[in-house]
Coordinates of C-alpha atoms in Angstrom, one line a residue:
M119 CA -74.9 -10.6 177.4
S120 CA -73.2 -8.3 179.6
E121 CA -71.9 -4.9 178.2
G122 CA -69.0 -4.6 180.7
E123 CA -67.8 -4.9 184.3
I124 CA -70.1 -3.8 187.0
S125 CA -69.0 -1.2 189.5
K126 CA -69.6 -2.3 193.2
R127 CA -69.5 1.4 194.4
K128 CA -72.7 2.8 195.6
P129 CA -73.7 6.5 194.8
R130 CA -72.2 8.8 197.4
M131 CA -74.0 12.0 198.2
Y132 CA -71.8 15.0 199.0
N133 CA -73.0 17.4 201.7
K134 CA -70.3 19.9 201.1
K135 CA -69.0 21.6 198.1
I136 CA -66.9 19.9 195.5
A137 CA -64.4 21.6 193.3
L138 CA -63.1 19.9 190.1
V139 CA -60.0 21.6 189.0
G140 CA -57.3 20.9 186.4
G141 CA -59.6 19.9 183.5
R142 CA -61.1 20.8 180.2
V143 CA -64.5 21.8 181.1
H144 CA -66.8 22.3 178.0
T145 CA -69.3 25.1 178.4
P146 CA -71.5 26.9 175.9
F147 CA -69.2 29.9 176.4
G148 CA -65.8 28.2 175.8
M149 CA -63.4 26.1 177.8
A150 CA -62.9 26.4 181.5
E151 CA -60.4 24.6 183.8
A152 CA -62.5 24.2 186.9
L153 CA -66.0 24.1 188.3
L154 CA -67.6 24.2 191.6
I155 CA -70.6 21.9 192.7
E156 CA -72.8 22.9 195.6
G157 CA -76.2 21.5 196.7
G158 CA -76.4 19.3 193.7
R159 CA -75.9 22.1 191.2
V160 CA -73.1 23.8 189.4
A161 CA -72.2 26.9 191.4
E162 CA -69.3 28.3 189.5
V163 CA -67.4 27.7 186.4
G164 CA -63.9 29.4 185.7
S165 CA -60.3 29.1 186.8
A166 CA -59.3 27.2 189.9
A167 CA -57.8 30.4 191.4
N168 CA -61.2 32.1 191.3
L169 CA -63.4 29.4 192.7
R170 CA -64.7 29.6 196.2
T171 CA -62.9 26.5 197.4
E172 CA -63.1 26.9 201.1
D173 CA -64.8 24.0 202.7
A174 CA -64.9 22.3 199.4
E175 CA -63.5 18.8 198.5
V176 CA -61.0 19.5 195.7
L177 CA -60.7 16.8 192.9
N178 CA -57.9 17.0 190.4
L179 CA -59.1 16.1 187.0
K180 CA -55.6 15.7 185.6
G181 CA -56.4 17.3 182.2
R182 CA -59.5 15.2 181.7
A183 CA -62.5 16.5 179.7
V184 CA -65.8 17.5 181.4
F185 CA -69.2 17.3 179.6
P186 CA -72.9 17.4 180.6
G187 CA -73.9 13.9 181.6
F188 CA -75.2 11.7 178.8
G189 CA -78.8 11.0 178.2
D190 CA -80.5 8.3 176.2
S191 CA -83.7 9.5 174.4
H192 CA -85.1 6.1 173.8
L193 CA -84.4 2.7 175.4
H194 CA -86.0 -0.1 177.3
F195 CA -83.9 -0.1 180.4
M196 CA -85.6 -3.0 182.3
S197 CA -85.4 -5.2 179.2
W198 CA -81.8 -4.1 178.8
M199 CA -81.0 -5.3 182.3
E200 CA -82.8 -8.5 181.9
S201 CA -81.0 -9.1 178.6
Q202 CA -77.6 -9.0 180.5
E203 CA -78.5 -12.5 181.8
L204 CA -80.1 -14.0 178.8
L205 CA -78.4 -16.1 176.1
D206 CA -76.4 -13.8 173.9
L207 CA -76.9 -14.6 170.1
K208 CA -75.4 -11.5 168.7
P209 CA -72.1 -13.4 167.8
C210 CA -74.0 -16.0 165.8
R211 CA -73.5 -15.8 162.0
S212 CA -75.4 -18.9 161.0
I213 CA -78.2 -21.1 162.2
V214 CA -75.5 -23.7 163.0
D215 CA -74.1 -21.1 165.5
I216 CA -77.5 -20.4 167.0
K217 CA -78.0 -24.2 167.5
A218 CA -74.6 -24.6 169.0
A219 CA -75.1 -21.5 171.4
L220 CA -78.5 -22.8 172.5
G221 CA -77.2 -26.4 172.9
R222 CA -74.4 -25.1 175.2
H223 CA -76.8 -22.9 177.2
I224 CA -79.2 -25.8 177.8
E225 CA -76.5 -28.1 178.9
K226 CA -75.1 -25.5 181.3
H227 CA -78.5 -24.3 182.6
P228 CA -80.9 -27.3 182.7
L229 CA -84.4 -26.4 183.5
P230 CA -87.5 -28.4 184.6
E231 CA -89.8 -29.5 181.9
G232 CA -92.1 -26.8 180.8
E233 CA -89.9 -23.8 181.7
W234 CA -88.7 -21.3 179.1
Y235 CA -85.2 -21.1 177.5
R236 CA -84.8 -17.6 176.3
G237 CA -82.1 -15.8 174.1
I238 CA -81.7 -12.5 172.2
G239 CA -79.7 -10.9 169.5
W240 CA -79.7 -13.2 166.4
N241 CA -79.6 -11.5 163.0
H242 CA -80.6 -13.5 160.0
T243 CA -79.2 -11.1 157.7
F244 CA -75.9 -12.7 158.2
M245 CA -77.5 -16.2 157.5
E246 CA -79.2 -18.1 154.7
R247 CA -82.6 -17.7 156.2
M248 CA -84.6 -17.0 159.4
P249 CA -84.3 -19.8 162.1
N250 CA -87.6 -21.8 162.5
R251 CA -89.2 -24.1 165.2
Y252 CA -87.7 -27.1 163.4
D253 CA -84.2 -25.9 163.9
L254 CA -84.9 -25.6 167.7
D255 CA -86.9 -28.7 168.3
E256 CA -84.0 -31.3 168.4
L257 CA -82.3 -29.2 171.0
S258 CA -85.4 -28.7 173.3
P259 CA -88.2 -31.0 172.5
R260 CA -90.0 -30.6 175.8
N261 CA -89.1 -27.2 177.1
P262 CA -90.4 -24.0 175.2
V263 CA -87.8 -21.9 173.6
A264 CA -88.1 -18.2 172.5
L265 CA -85.1 -16.5 170.8
T266 CA -85.6 -12.8 170.1
R267 CA -84.1 -11.2 166.9
V268 CA -81.7 -8.3 167.4
C269 CA -84.4 -5.8 166.5
G270 CA -86.9 -7.0 169.1
H271 CA -89.7 -7.2 166.6
V272 CA -89.3 -10.9 165.7
V273 CA -89.2 -14.0 168.0
V274 CA -88.7 -17.6 166.9
I275 CA -90.2 -20.3 169.1
N276 CA -89.9 -24.1 169.0
S277 CA -92.7 -26.6 168.6
A278 CA -93.1 -27.1 172.4
A279 CA -93.8 -23.4 172.6
V280 CA -96.2 -23.5 169.7
K281 CA -98.2 -26.1 171.4
M282 CA -98.1 -24.6 174.9
L283 CA -99.2 -21.1 173.3
G284 CA -102.1 -22.8 171.4
I285 CA -101.1 -21.3 168.1
T286 CA -102.7 -23.0 165.2
P287 CA -102.9 -22.2 161.5
D288 CA -106.0 -20.1 162.3
T289 CA -104.4 -18.0 165.0
R290 CA -104.2 -14.3 164.2
A291 CA -102.6 -11.2 165.8
A292 CA -103.9 -7.7 164.7
G293 CA -100.9 -5.7 164.0
G294 CA -98.6 -8.7 163.8
V295 CA -97.6 -11.7 161.8
I296 CA -97.7 -15.5 162.6
E297 CA -95.7 -16.9 159.8
L298 CA -96.9 -20.2 158.2
D299 CA -95.1 -23.0 156.3
D300 CA -96.0 -23.8 152.7
D301 CA -98.4 -26.4 154.1
G302 CA -100.1 -23.8 156.3
S303 CA -98.8 -24.9 159.7
P304 CA -97.1 -22.3 162.0
N305 CA -93.3 -22.3 161.5
G306 CA -92.5 -20.7 164.8
I307 CA -91.8 -17.1 163.6
L308 CA -93.8 -14.4 165.4
C309 CA -93.6 -10.7 164.4
D310 CA -94.5 -7.5 166.4
T311 CA -97.8 -7.8 168.2
A312 CA -97.9 -11.6 167.8
I313 CA -94.9 -11.7 170.2
R314 CA -97.4 -10.9 173.0
Y315 CA -98.4 -14.6 172.9
V316 CA -94.9 -15.4 174.3
D317 CA -94.8 -12.4 176.6
E318 CA -98.0 -13.2 178.2
S319 CA -97.0 -16.8 178.9
I320 CA -93.5 -16.3 180.3
P321 CA -93.8 -15.5 184.1
G322 CA -93.1 -11.9 184.6
L323 CA -90.4 -10.6 186.9
K324 CA -91.5 -9.6 190.4
N325 CA -90.5 -6.2 191.8
Q326 CA -87.8 -7.7 194.0
D327 CA -86.3 -9.4 190.9
M328 CA -86.3 -6.1 189.1
L329 CA -84.8 -4.4 192.1
R330 CA -81.9 -6.9 192.1
L331 CA -81.4 -6.2 188.4
L332 CA -81.5 -2.5 189.1
E333 CA -79.0 -2.7 191.9
K334 CA -76.7 -4.8 189.8
Y335 CA -76.8 -3.2 186.4
G336 CA -77.7 0.5 187.4
P337 CA -74.1 1.1 188.3
L338 CA -73.1 -0.3 184.9
A339 CA -75.3 2.3 183.1
A340 CA -73.7 5.1 185.3
S341 CA -70.2 3.7 184.1
F342 CA -71.1 4.6 180.6
G343 CA -71.5 8.4 181.7
L344 CA -75.4 8.1 181.7
T345 CA -77.3 10.5 184.0
S346 CA -80.7 10.6 182.3
L347 CA -82.8 7.7 180.6
H348 CA -85.9 8.1 178.6
T349 CA -87.0 4.5 179.1
E350 CA -90.1 2.6 178.0
D351 CA -90.6 -0.5 180.2
M352 CA -94.4 -1.0 180.2
G353 CA -94.1 -4.5 178.9
M354 CA -92.0 -5.6 181.7
F355 CA -94.7 -4.6 184.0
G356 CA -97.5 -6.3 182.2
Y357 CA -98.7 -2.9 180.9
D358 CA -99.6 -1.8 184.4
F359 CA -98.6 1.9 184.6
R360 CA -99.4 2.1 188.3
R361 CA -96.8 -0.7 189.1
L362 CA -94.2 0.9 186.8
I363 CA -94.6 4.4 188.4
D364 CA -94.6 2.9 192.0
F365 CA -91.4 0.8 191.1
Y366 CA -89.4 3.8 190.0
A367 CA -90.6 6.1 192.7
S368 CA -89.8 3.5 195.3
A369 CA -86.4 3.0 193.8
E370 CA -85.7 6.8 193.8
K371 CA -87.0 7.1 197.4
G372 CA -84.6 4.2 198.4
G373 CA -81.6 5.8 196.7
K374 CA -81.3 3.1 194.0
L375 CA -81.5 5.2 191.0
P376 CA -78.0 6.3 189.8
F377 CA -79.7 8.3 187.0
R378 CA -82.8 10.4 186.3
A379 CA -85.6 8.2 184.9
R380 CA -88.0 9.8 182.5
L381 CA -90.8 7.2 181.9
K382 CA -92.4 6.5 178.6
F383 CA -95.8 4.9 178.7
S384 CA -96.9 2.3 176.0
L385 CA -100.6 2.4 176.2
P386 CA -101.7 0.9 172.8
R387 CA -105.5 0.9 173.5
R388 CA -107.9 3.8 174.1
E389 CA -109.1 2.3 177.4
L390 CA -105.6 2.0 178.7
L391 CA -104.7 5.7 177.7
L392 CA -107.9 7.1 179.2
D393 CA -107.2 5.1 182.4
F394 CA -103.8 6.7 182.7
L395 CA -105.1 10.3 182.0
S396 CA -107.9 9.9 184.4
E397 CA -105.6 9.6 187.3
G398 CA -104.2 13.0 186.3
W399 CA -100.7 12.0 185.1
R400 CA -99.2 14.3 182.4
T401 CA -95.8 14.8 180.9
G402 CA -93.5 16.4 183.3
D403 CA -95.1 15.3 186.5
G404 CA -93.0 13.7 189.1
T405 CA -89.8 14.6 190.7
P406 CA -86.2 15.5 189.4
F407 CA -85.2 11.8 189.4
C408 CA -88.4 10.1 188.4
Q409 CA -90.5 12.0 185.9
I410 CA -93.5 11.2 183.7
G411 CA -92.3 11.3 180.0
S412 CA -94.2 10.6 176.8
F413 CA -97.1 8.5 175.6
K414 CA -95.5 5.9 173.4
L415 CA -97.0 4.2 170.3
L416 CA -95.9 1.7 167.7
C417 CA -96.8 2.5 164.1
D418 CA -94.8 -0.2 162.3
G419 CA -92.3 -2.9 162.9
S420 CA -88.6 -3.4 161.9
L421 CA -86.7 -3.2 158.7
G422 CA -84.8 -6.5 159.4
G423 CA -88.1 -8.4 159.8
R424 CA -89.6 -6.7 156.8
T425 CA -92.3 -5.4 159.0
A426 CA -91.6 -1.7 158.8
R427 CA -94.3 -0.1 156.7
L428 CA -93.0 1.1 153.3
R429 CA -94.7 3.1 150.7
R430 CA -93.7 0.6 148.0
D431 CA -92.6 -3.0 147.9
Y432 CA -89.4 -4.2 149.7
A433 CA -86.6 -4.5 147.0
D434 CA -85.8 -8.0 148.2
K435 CA -89.4 -9.2 148.5
P436 CA -91.8 -7.9 145.8
G437 CA -95.4 -7.7 147.0
E438 CA -94.4 -7.1 150.6
R439 CA -94.7 -3.6 152.2
G440 CA -94.5 -4.4 155.8
L441 CA -97.4 -3.7 158.3
A442 CA -99.2 -1.1 160.2
I443 CA -99.8 -1.8 163.9
H444 CA -102.9 0.6 164.0
E445 CA -105.4 1.6 161.3
Q446 CA -105.1 5.3 160.5
G447 CA -108.4 6.2 162.4
E448 CA -107.3 4.4 165.6
L449 CA -103.8 6.1 165.4
N450 CA -105.3 9.4 164.8
E451 CA -107.7 8.9 167.9
L452 CA -104.9 7.9 170.3
V453 CA -102.5 10.7 169.2
S454 CA -105.4 13.3 169.4
I455 CA -106.5 12.2 172.9
A456 CA -102.9 12.4 174.3
H457 CA -102.1 15.7 172.4
S458 CA -105.3 17.4 173.6
S459 CA -104.6 16.2 177.1
G460 CA -101.1 17.8 177.2
M461 CA -99.1 14.6 176.8
Q462 CA -96.1 14.5 174.8
V463 CA -96.3 11.7 172.2
A464 CA -93.6 9.4 170.7
V465 CA -94.5 7.2 167.8
H466 CA -92.2 4.5 166.6
A467 CA -91.9 4.7 162.8
I468 CA -89.2 3.2 160.7
G469 CA -90.7 3.0 157.2
D470 CA -91.8 6.0 155.1
G471 CA -95.4 4.5 154.9
A472 CA -95.6 4.5 158.7
L473 CA -94.1 8.1 158.8
D474 CA -96.8 9.4 156.5
M475 CA -99.4 7.9 159.0
C476 CA -97.7 9.6 162.0
L477 CA -97.6 13.0 160.4
D478 CA -101.2 12.6 159.3
A479 CA -102.1 11.9 162.9
F480 CA -100.0 14.8 164.3
E481 CA -101.6 17.1 161.7
A482 CA -105.1 16.1 162.6
A483 CA -104.3 16.5 166.3
Q484 CA -102.9 20.0 165.8
A485 CA -105.8 21.1 163.8
D486 CA -108.3 20.0 166.4
A487 CA -106.2 21.4 169.3
P488 CA -103.5 23.8 168.2
G489 CA -100.5 23.9 170.6
V490 CA -96.7 23.6 170.8
V491 CA -95.9 20.0 172.1
R492 CA -92.5 18.4 171.6
H493 CA -93.9 15.3 169.9
Q494 CA -91.4 12.8 168.4
I495 CA -90.9 10.2 165.8
V496 CA -88.9 7.4 167.3
H497 CA -86.3 6.2 164.7
A498 CA -87.6 8.2 161.7
Q499 CA -85.3 6.0 159.6
I500 CA -86.7 6.6 156.1
A501 CA -88.0 10.1 155.0
D502 CA -88.1 12.1 151.8
D503 CA -87.7 15.8 151.6
G504 CA -91.5 16.3 151.7
Q505 CA -91.9 14.3 154.9
L506 CA -89.0 16.2 156.5
A507 CA -90.7 19.5 155.5
R508 CA -93.9 18.3 157.2
M509 CA -92.0 17.3 160.4
K510 CA -90.5 20.8 160.5
K511 CA -93.8 22.5 159.9
L512 CA -95.5 20.4 162.7
G513 CA -92.7 20.9 165.0
V514 CA -92.2 17.1 165.2
G515 CA -88.6 15.9 166.2
A516 CA -86.9 12.6 166.1
A517 CA -85.4 10.3 168.6
I518 CA -82.6 8.7 166.5
Q519 CA -80.2 5.8 167.1
P520 CA -76.9 6.4 165.4
S521 CA -75.6 2.9 166.3
F522 CA -78.2 1.5 163.9
V523 CA -76.1 2.6 160.9
P524 CA -73.2 0.2 161.5
S525 CA -75.7 -2.7 162.2
D526 CA -78.2 -1.9 159.4
R527 CA -76.4 -0.5 156.5
D528 CA -75.9 -3.8 154.6
M529 CA -79.4 -5.0 155.4
A530 CA -81.0 -1.6 154.5
D531 CA -79.3 -1.6 151.0
K532 CA -80.8 -5.0 150.3
R533 CA -84.2 -4.4 151.8
L534 CA -84.7 -0.9 150.3
G535 CA -82.5 -0.7 147.2
S536 CA -80.0 2.0 146.7
G537 CA -82.7 4.7 145.9
L538 CA -84.7 4.3 149.0
A539 CA -81.7 3.6 151.2
S540 CA -80.3 6.9 150.2
R541 CA -83.2 8.6 151.8
S542 CA -82.6 6.8 155.1
Y543 CA -80.8 7.8 158.3
R544 CA -80.7 11.4 157.2
W545 CA -79.4 13.0 160.4
K546 CA -77.4 15.9 158.8
T547 CA -80.2 16.7 156.4
M548 CA -82.5 16.7 159.4
L549 CA -80.5 19.2 161.4
R550 CA -80.0 21.5 158.4
K551 CA -83.8 21.5 157.9
G552 CA -84.3 22.6 161.6
I553 CA -85.7 19.3 162.9
A554 CA -85.0 18.7 166.6
L555 CA -83.1 15.4 167.1
S556 CA -82.0 13.5 170.2
G557 CA -79.7 10.4 170.5
G558 CA -80.4 7.0 172.0
S559 CA -79.6 3.4 171.8
D560 CA -83.0 1.5 171.8
A561 CA -81.2 -0.9 174.2
P562 CA -81.1 -3.8 174.4
I563 CA -81.2 -3.4 170.5
E564 CA -77.9 -1.6 170.5
S565 CA -75.2 -1.0 173.0
L566 CA -76.2 1.4 175.9
R567 CA -72.8 3.2 175.7
P568 CA -73.4 6.7 174.4
L569 CA -69.9 7.0 173.0
C570 CA -70.6 4.1 170.7
G571 CA -73.5 6.1 169.3
I572 CA -71.4 9.3 169.0
H573 CA -68.7 7.4 167.2
A574 CA -71.4 6.0 164.6
A575 CA -72.9 9.6 164.2
V576 CA -69.5 11.0 163.4
T577 CA -68.0 8.3 161.2
R578 CA -71.1 6.3 160.0
Q579 CA -68.7 3.3 160.2
S580 CA -68.6 0.2 162.4
Q581 CA -65.9 0.1 165.1
D582 CA -63.5 -1.8 162.7
G583 CA -63.6 1.2 160.2
K584 CA -66.1 -0.2 157.6
P585 CA -67.1 1.0 155.1
E586 CA -64.2 3.2 154.2
G587 CA -65.1 6.8 154.3
G588 CA -68.5 6.0 156.0
W589 CA -71.9 4.9 154.7
M590 CA -73.5 7.9 153.0
P591 CA -70.8 10.2 154.3
E592 CA -72.8 13.3 153.5
E593 CA -75.0 12.6 156.6
K594 CA -72.0 12.4 159.1
L595 CA -72.4 14.8 162.0
S596 CA -69.7 16.9 163.7
V597 CA -68.2 15.9 167.0
A598 CA -70.2 18.9 168.6
E599 CA -73.5 17.8 166.9
A600 CA -73.1 14.3 167.9
F601 CA -72.4 15.2 171.6
A602 CA -75.4 17.6 171.6
L603 CA -77.6 14.7 170.6
Y604 CA -76.7 13.0 174.0
T605 CA -76.6 16.1 176.1
W606 CA -78.5 19.3 175.5
D607 CA -80.8 17.8 172.8
N608 CA -81.9 15.0 175.1
A609 CA -82.6 17.6 177.8
W610 CA -84.6 19.6 175.5
H611 CA -86.8 16.6 174.3
G612 CA -87.5 16.1 178.1
Y613 CA -88.3 19.8 178.7
N614 CA -85.5 20.1 181.0
E615 CA -83.1 22.3 178.9
K616 CA -83.2 25.0 181.5
R617 CA -82.0 22.5 184.2
R618 CA -79.4 20.4 182.5
G619 CA -77.7 19.6 179.3
E620 CA -75.1 22.4 179.6
I621 CA -72.4 23.2 182.1
V622 CA -73.3 26.7 183.5
P623 CA -74.0 28.0 187.0
G624 CA -77.5 27.1 188.3
R625 CA -77.8 23.9 186.2
D626 CA -78.0 20.4 187.8
A627 CA -74.6 18.9 188.4
D628 CA -75.1 16.0 185.9
L629 CA -71.6 15.5 184.6
V630 CA -69.4 13.0 182.8
V631 CA -65.6 13.1 183.1
L632 CA -63.8 11.6 180.1
D633 CA -60.3 10.3 180.0
E634 CA -59.7 12.0 176.7
D635 CA -61.2 15.1 175.0
P636 CA -63.2 14.0 172.0
F637 CA -62.4 17.1 170.1
L638 CA -58.7 16.1 170.2
T639 CA -59.4 12.4 169.5
P640 CA -59.4 10.8 166.0
P641 CA -63.0 10.2 165.0
S642 CA -62.2 6.5 164.6
D643 CA -61.2 6.2 168.3
L644 CA -64.3 8.0 169.8
W645 CA -65.8 4.8 171.0
K646 CA -62.7 3.8 172.9
I647 CA -62.7 6.9 175.1
G648 CA -63.0 5.9 178.8
V649 CA -65.3 7.3 181.4
A650 CA -63.4 8.4 184.5
M651 CA -66.3 9.6 186.6
T652 CA -70.1 10.1 186.4
I653 CA -71.9 12.7 188.6
C654 CA -75.6 12.9 188.7
G655 CA -77.4 15.5 190.9
G656 CA -74.0 16.1 192.7
R657 CA -73.7 12.4 193.5
V658 CA -70.6 10.6 192.2
T659 CA -72.4 7.5 190.7
Y660 CA -69.4 6.0 189.0
G661 CA -65.5 6.2 189.1
G662 CA -63.4 8.9 190.5
D663 CA -60.5 6.8 191.6
D664 CA -57.8 8.6 189.7
I665 CA -59.4 12.1 190.5
G666 CA -59.1 11.8 194.4
Y667 CA -62.6 10.5 195.0

């Protein structure tokens, strides 16, 4: 499922000054042609003639554009790395395609009986129905199979897996769904928290396995211009926050991180959250390259799987409104504990019903312990004007995923109907109402490439130009607004806006050099712009071949 070629180059730390000259350097105060990096920070910005270039290594940008390094405000980096080596089902447009892809994969990668075959990326909105266990049984009668939907909230397993996991018609999962056939037997479709039956049965990766992935795919992330990742990886570490922190801290100490990692912590039970807080961890702790981020919660599921919690029935399934992962009282308690302890809180909410629950929880927490904390709704896909007014009043921002629009638009129209769909993915409206936004990918759900997200935010189209004029074009962002989502806004949501996110003297030298200036590029071509070089903390983490590096 690889997103591109992997750079073999290891990050190089400069011990002397670097001068980047002959470019289009975008600063808050206008355009400059050159900048000087010293000690991992931007020392000067201006003209090449005025830079203190003595003892500096001079690199010629040859007219390329320089921006602050890209950030991703919400992703699952470890899962993204692992997904690069799983069966890729995104190209499948039918159950026949899924079966053919799985059959080829099994033939090419035979496993001992009892070991798992895994894939990711199928999307049944292109198909006649969801795949079920019977579709998979003929291909793998003895080995368990788990194929994850593109949203990450639905998994289909075969009969061997159903038997291995001990799932029966009476098995239940609080905050999840185990679908049953008409005759009452499990059909192999698991939604949201029910997926943990699979997660807990598949042998987890050891630290050395994850380090191998980091060494292999970390440079690929850097090649996309990324210098900061707000990543939620708890599931990959068995919900062991100590192991997660130790892994990233060790990777930083060993020089293995080509980006800054801001760690999100999914701690869905009170005892897990209190255990974390009892060790003294709080948002902002850590080092410049490995920082404690937010407390992460799931409030509902996905729109594609009809598990996003809506206020009213799904347009294409009367009687169904999705699910809530937590009861309101439990959600309130978790948010209140984290808020009163000084933790930033990020809650996944896609449906408008889930958003109501989140805002009620934030409002209750603020009433008990007034304070300014940059809490976030992750996704915030469906919201009416009243809900947006509440977000603004409470100071709650949103971590949005622009690339969802090209993927979701047809499905959203069917699931929600035109009325509710028109109150979805309202980024321009959110900005006009003063709601803080930051951009991300939710990788491995969408491409990790920020320029793909920027293209989607500006055009609200797929990369082949559909639909003409863009989907709900009144919600398009300008190029400047879209770039801000992945630069300064990302830094602000990480409390780092005084250190990075803009190119000014004294800020960290986290930079991306683009082959073309996006302000001079047709919007339809934004996703095609190449990354010539990425610099993080003064280290060249990717590229530079044509710039003299």
